[in-house]
Short mmCIF file of C-alpha atoms in Angstrom, two decimals:
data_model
loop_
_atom_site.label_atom_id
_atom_site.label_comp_id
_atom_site.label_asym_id
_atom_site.label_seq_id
_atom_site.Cartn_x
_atom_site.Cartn_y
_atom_site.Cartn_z
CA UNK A 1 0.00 0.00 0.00
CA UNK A 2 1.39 3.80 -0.65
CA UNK A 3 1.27 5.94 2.13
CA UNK A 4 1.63 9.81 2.17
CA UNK A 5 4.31 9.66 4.82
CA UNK A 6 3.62 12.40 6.87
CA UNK A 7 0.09 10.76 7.66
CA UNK A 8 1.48 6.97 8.48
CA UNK A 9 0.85 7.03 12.11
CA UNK A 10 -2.94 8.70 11.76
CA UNK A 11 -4.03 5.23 12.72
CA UNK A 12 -2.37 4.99 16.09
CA UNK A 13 -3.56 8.36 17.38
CA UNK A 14 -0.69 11.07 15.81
CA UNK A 15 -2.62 13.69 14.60
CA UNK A 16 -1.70 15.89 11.77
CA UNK A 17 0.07 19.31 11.94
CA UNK A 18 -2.43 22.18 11.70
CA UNK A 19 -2.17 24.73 8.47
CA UNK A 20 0.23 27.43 8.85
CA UNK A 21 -2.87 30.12 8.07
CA UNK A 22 -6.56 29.33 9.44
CA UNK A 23 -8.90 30.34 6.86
CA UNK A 24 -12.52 31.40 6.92
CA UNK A 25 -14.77 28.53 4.76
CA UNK A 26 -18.46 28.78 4.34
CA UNK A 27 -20.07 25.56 4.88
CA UNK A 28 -23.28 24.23 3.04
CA UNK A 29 -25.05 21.44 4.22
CA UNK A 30 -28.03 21.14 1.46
CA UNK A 31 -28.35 18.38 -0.50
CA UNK A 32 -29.55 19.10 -4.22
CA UNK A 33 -30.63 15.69 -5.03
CA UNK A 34 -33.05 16.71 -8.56
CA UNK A 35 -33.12 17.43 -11.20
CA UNK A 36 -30.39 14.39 -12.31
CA UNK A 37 -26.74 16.30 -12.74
CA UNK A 38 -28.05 19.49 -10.46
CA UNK A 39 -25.81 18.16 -7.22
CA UNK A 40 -22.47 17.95 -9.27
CA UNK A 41 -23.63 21.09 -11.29
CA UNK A 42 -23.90 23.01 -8.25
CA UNK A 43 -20.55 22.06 -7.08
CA UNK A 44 -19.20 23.52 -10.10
CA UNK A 45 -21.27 26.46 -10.32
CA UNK A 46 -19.25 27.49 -6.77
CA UNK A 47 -15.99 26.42 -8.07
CA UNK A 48 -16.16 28.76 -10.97
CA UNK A 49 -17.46 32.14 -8.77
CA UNK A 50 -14.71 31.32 -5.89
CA UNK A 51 -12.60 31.03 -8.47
CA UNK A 52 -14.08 34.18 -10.04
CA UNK A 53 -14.17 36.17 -6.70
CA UNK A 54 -17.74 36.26 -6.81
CA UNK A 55 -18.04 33.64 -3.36
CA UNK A 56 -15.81 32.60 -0.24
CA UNK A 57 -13.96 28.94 0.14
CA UNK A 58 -16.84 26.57 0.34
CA UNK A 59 -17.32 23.61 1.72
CA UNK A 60 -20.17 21.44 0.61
CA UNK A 61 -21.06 18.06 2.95
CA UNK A 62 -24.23 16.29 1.99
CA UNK A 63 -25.71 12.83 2.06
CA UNK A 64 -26.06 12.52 -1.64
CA UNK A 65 -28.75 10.47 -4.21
CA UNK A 66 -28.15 6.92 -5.68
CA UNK A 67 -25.61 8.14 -8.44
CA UNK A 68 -22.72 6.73 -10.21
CA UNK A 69 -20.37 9.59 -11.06
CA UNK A 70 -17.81 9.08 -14.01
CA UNK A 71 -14.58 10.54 -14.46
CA UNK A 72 -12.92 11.95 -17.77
CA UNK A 73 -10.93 8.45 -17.93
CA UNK A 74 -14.30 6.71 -18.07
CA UNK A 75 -15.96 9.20 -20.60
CA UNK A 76 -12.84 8.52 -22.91
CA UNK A 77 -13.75 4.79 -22.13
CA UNK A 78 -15.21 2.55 -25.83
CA UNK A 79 -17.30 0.50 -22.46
CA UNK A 80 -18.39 4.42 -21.73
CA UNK A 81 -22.53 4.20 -22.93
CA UNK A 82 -22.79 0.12 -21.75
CA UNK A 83 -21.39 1.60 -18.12
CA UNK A 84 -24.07 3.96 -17.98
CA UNK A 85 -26.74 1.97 -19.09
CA UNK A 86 -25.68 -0.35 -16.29
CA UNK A 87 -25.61 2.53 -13.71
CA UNK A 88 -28.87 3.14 -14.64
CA UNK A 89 -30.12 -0.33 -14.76
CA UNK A 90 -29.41 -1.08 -11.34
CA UNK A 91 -30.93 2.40 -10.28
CA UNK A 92 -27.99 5.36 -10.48
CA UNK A 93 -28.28 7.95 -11.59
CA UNK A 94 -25.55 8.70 -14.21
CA UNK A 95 -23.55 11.57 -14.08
CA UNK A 96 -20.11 12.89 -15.10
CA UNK A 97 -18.42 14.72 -12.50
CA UNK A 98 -15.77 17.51 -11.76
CA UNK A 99 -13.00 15.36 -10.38
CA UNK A 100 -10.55 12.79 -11.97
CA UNK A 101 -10.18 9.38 -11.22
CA UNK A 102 -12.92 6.71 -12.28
CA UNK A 103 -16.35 5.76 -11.61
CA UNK A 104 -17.27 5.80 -8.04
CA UNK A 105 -20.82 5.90 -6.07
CA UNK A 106 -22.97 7.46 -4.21
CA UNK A 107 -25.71 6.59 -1.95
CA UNK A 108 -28.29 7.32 0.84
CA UNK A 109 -25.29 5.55 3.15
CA UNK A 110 -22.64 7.95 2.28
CA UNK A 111 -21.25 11.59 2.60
CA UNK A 112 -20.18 13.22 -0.31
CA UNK A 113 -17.98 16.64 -0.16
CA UNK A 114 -17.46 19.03 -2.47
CA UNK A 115 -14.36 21.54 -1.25
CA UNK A 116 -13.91 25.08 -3.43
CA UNK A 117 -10.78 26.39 -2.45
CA UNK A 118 -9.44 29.86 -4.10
CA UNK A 119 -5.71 29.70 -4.89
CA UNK A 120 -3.88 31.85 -7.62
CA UNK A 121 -1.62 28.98 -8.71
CA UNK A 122 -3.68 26.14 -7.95
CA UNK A 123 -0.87 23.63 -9.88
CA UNK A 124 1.35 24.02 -7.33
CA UNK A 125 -0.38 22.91 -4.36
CA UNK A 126 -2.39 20.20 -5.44
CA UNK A 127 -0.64 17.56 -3.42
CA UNK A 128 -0.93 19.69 -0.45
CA UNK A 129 -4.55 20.01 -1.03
CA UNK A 130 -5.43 16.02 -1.21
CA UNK A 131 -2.77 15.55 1.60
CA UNK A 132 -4.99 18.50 3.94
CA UNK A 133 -8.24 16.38 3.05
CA UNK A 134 -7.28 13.09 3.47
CA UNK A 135 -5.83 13.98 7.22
CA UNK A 136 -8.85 15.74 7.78
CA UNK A 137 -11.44 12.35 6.59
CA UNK A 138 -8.48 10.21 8.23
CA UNK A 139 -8.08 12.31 11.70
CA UNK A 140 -11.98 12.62 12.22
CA UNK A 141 -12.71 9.00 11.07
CA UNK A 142 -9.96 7.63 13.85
CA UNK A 143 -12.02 9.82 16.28
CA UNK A 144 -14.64 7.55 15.86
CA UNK A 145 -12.47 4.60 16.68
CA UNK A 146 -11.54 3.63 13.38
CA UNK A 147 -7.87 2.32 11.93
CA UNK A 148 -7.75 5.33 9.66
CA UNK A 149 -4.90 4.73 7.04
CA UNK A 150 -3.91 6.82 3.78
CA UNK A 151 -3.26 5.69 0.66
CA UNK A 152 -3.96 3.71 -2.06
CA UNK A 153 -5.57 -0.32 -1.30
CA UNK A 154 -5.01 -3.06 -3.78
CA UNK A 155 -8.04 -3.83 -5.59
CA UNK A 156 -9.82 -0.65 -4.83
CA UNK A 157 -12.07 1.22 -6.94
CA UNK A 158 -11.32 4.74 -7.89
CA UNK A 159 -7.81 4.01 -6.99
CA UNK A 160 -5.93 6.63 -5.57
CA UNK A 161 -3.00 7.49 -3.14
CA UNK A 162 -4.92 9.60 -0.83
CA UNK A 163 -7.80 7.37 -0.40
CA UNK A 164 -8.67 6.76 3.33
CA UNK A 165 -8.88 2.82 4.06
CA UNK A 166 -10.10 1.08 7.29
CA UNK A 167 -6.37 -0.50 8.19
CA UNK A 168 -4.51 -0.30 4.90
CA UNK A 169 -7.62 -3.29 3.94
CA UNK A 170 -10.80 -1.85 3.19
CA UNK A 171 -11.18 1.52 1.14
CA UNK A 172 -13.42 4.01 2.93
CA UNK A 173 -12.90 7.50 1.38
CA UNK A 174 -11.80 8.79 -2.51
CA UNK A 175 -10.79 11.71 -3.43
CA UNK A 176 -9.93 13.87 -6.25
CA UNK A 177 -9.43 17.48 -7.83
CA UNK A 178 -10.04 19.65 -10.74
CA UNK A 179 -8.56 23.21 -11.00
CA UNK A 180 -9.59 26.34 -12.42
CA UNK A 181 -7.84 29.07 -13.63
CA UNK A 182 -7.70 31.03 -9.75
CA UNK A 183 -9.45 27.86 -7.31
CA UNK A 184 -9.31 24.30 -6.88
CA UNK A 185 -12.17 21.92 -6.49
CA UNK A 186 -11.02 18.68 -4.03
CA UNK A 187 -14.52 16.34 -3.98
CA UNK A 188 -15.10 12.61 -3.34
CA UNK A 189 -17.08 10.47 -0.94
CA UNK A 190 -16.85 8.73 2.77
CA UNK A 191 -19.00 5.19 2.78
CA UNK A 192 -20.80 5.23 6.04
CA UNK A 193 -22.68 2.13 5.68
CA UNK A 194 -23.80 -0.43 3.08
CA UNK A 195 -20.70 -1.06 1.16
CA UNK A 196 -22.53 -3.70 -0.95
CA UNK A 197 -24.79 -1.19 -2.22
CA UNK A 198 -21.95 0.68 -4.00
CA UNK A 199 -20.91 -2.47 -5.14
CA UNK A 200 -24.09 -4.07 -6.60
CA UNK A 201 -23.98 -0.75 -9.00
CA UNK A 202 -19.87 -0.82 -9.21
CA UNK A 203 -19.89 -4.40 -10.14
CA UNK A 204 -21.64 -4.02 -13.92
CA UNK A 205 -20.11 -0.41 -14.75
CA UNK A 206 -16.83 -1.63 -14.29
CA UNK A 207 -17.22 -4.86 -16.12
CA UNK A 208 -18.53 -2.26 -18.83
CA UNK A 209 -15.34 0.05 -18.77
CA UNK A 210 -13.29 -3.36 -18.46
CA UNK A 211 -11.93 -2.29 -14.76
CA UNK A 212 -10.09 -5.16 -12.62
CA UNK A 213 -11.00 -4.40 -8.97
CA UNK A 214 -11.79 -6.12 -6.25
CA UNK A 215 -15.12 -5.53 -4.26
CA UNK A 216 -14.21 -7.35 -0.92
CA UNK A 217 -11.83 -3.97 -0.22
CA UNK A 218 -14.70 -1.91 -0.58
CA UNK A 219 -15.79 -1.00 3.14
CA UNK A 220 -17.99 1.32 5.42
CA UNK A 221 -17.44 3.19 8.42
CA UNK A 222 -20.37 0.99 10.17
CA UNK A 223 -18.24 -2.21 9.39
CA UNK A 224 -15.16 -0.26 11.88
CA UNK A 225 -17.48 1.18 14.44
CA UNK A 226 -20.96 -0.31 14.24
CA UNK A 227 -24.17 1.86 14.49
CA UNK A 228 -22.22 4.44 12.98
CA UNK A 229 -24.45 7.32 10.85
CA UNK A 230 -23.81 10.11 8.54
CA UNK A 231 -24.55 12.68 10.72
CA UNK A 232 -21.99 11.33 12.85
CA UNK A 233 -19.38 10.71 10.44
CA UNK A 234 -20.39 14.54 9.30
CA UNK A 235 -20.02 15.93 12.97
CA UNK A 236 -16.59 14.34 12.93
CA UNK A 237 -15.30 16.01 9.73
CA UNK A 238 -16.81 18.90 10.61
CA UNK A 239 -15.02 19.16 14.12
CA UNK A 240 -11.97 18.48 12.38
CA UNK A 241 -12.43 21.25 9.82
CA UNK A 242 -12.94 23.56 12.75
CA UNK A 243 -9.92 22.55 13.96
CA UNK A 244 -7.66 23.62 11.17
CA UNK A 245 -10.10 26.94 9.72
CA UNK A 246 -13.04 28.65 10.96
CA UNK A 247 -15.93 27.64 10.08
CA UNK A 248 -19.26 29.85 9.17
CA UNK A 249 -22.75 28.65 8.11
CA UNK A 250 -24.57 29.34 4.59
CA UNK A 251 -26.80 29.20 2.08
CA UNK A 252 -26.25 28.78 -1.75
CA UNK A 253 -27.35 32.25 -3.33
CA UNK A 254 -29.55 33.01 -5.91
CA UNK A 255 -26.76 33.59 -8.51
CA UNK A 256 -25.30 30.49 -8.12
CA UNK A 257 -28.23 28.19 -8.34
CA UNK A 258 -28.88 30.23 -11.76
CA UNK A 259 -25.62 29.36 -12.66
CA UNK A 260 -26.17 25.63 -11.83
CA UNK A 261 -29.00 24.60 -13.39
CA UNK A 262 -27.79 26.25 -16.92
CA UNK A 263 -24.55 24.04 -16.33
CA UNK A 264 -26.98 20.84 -15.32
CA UNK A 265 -27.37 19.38 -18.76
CA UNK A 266 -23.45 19.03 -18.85
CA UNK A 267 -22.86 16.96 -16.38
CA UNK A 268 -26.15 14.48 -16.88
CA UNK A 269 -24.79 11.29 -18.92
CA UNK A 270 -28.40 9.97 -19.89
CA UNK A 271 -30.24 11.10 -23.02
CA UNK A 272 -27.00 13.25 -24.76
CA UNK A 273 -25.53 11.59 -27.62
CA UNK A 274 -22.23 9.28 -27.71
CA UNK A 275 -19.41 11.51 -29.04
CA UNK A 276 -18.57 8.73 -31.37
CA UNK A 277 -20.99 6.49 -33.67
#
């Protein structure tokens, strides 16, 4: 497994070092679950006025919708259109989201974020950005009593180095980024319960895309600490958060729900055509 070494000992209790400057972040808790494609177009509709100027750092953390959400790698894919028909099929929605990686889910038993961060050179702290997150998801999810590792499992889906795993054996968080020209959006997903959920709808879509992974790594936070809920798991996060920045309540404006639901049809995979015959 590959570890971001300055996190290794998260699961025995070492916590990580706190940001050199606390920051101010709004934090949204709404959930914009329909129209299909309206969560993930909201998420980009406040990545482009942060990185515009027009709103603060946000932090969206919501319990999402049954969706499937598809990278750029997956889009690319010649499985692309059977994946989503199989997404769909077994009742996800499917959408094609802001960050990279590939396809991972969402469900009623999981917290999705969505982190805007301004930053006039985003390229050159994008490392430092997944590091922050993943020792935030890591620090709060030990809190709770769990063997909070980082980096990358063998078999996972959505494969990454900062993924958050339960003991280096079960994935339990992904990550990933896209940047703008002046912000940074760093979104993914914590499973809280019902891992074999996500993978009744990962199992088709990846045999579409032609994937190898392996869906006995594919965890929850109730498996670690049982009873555990996504208001918990949120509370946690949340705390930590307000550990490192300050955090301040809010609402999505009127300007950027406009801006949303004109970018909705972009990011909805069903109905548009295939971009090859």
């Amino acid at each position: 497994m590959k570890e971001a070494p300055e996190f290794r000992e998260l699961g025995r209790g070492t916590l990580p070092p706190l940001p050199a400057v606390r920051r101010k972040i709004a934090v949204i808790r709404r959930t914009f679950g329909t129209p299909a494609g309206l969560d993930t177009a909201m998420s980009r509709a406040l990545l482009l006025r942060v990185s515009a100027g027009e709103a603060p750092e946000t932090l969206r953390l919501h319990v999402p919708g049954r969706i499937v959400a598809f990278g750029r790698q997956d889009v690319a894919a010649d499985g692309y259109w059977a994946a989503v028909a199989a997404a769909a099929t077994a009742g996800f929605t499917p959408i094609e989201r802001l960050a990279g990686g590939r396809a991972a889910v969402f469900h009623e038993g999981t917290l999705a974020f969505a982190w805007s961060i301004p930053d006039p050179e985003p390229t050159r702290r994008t490392r430092a950005r997944f590091a922050e997150l993943a020792g935030i998801v890591a620090t709060a999810l030990a809190g709770l009593g769990v063997d909070a590792r980082i980096g990358e499992v063998p078999g996972e889906y959505c494969p990454g180095e900062f993924s958050v795993s339960a003991g280096g054996r079960r994935k339990l968080m992904g990550v990933g980024q896209r940047l703008t020209r002046r912000a940074a959006h760093v979104g993914g997903v914590i499973v809280v319960s019902d891992p074999a959920l996500a993978n009744a709808a990962l199992a088709p879509v990846y045999a579409a895309l032609g994937l190898d992974w392996d869906p006995a790594v594919t965890g929850s936070v109730a498996d670690e600490v049982p009873g555990a809920t996504t208001e918990q798991v949120a509370a946690a996060v949340l705390t930590e958060f307000g550990r490192r920045h300050e955090l301040v309540p809010a609402e999505v404006d009127a300007a950027t729900v406009e801006l949303a639901e004109r970018l909705r049809p972009e990011h909805v995979a069903v109905g548009r055509a295939p971009a090859r015959g």
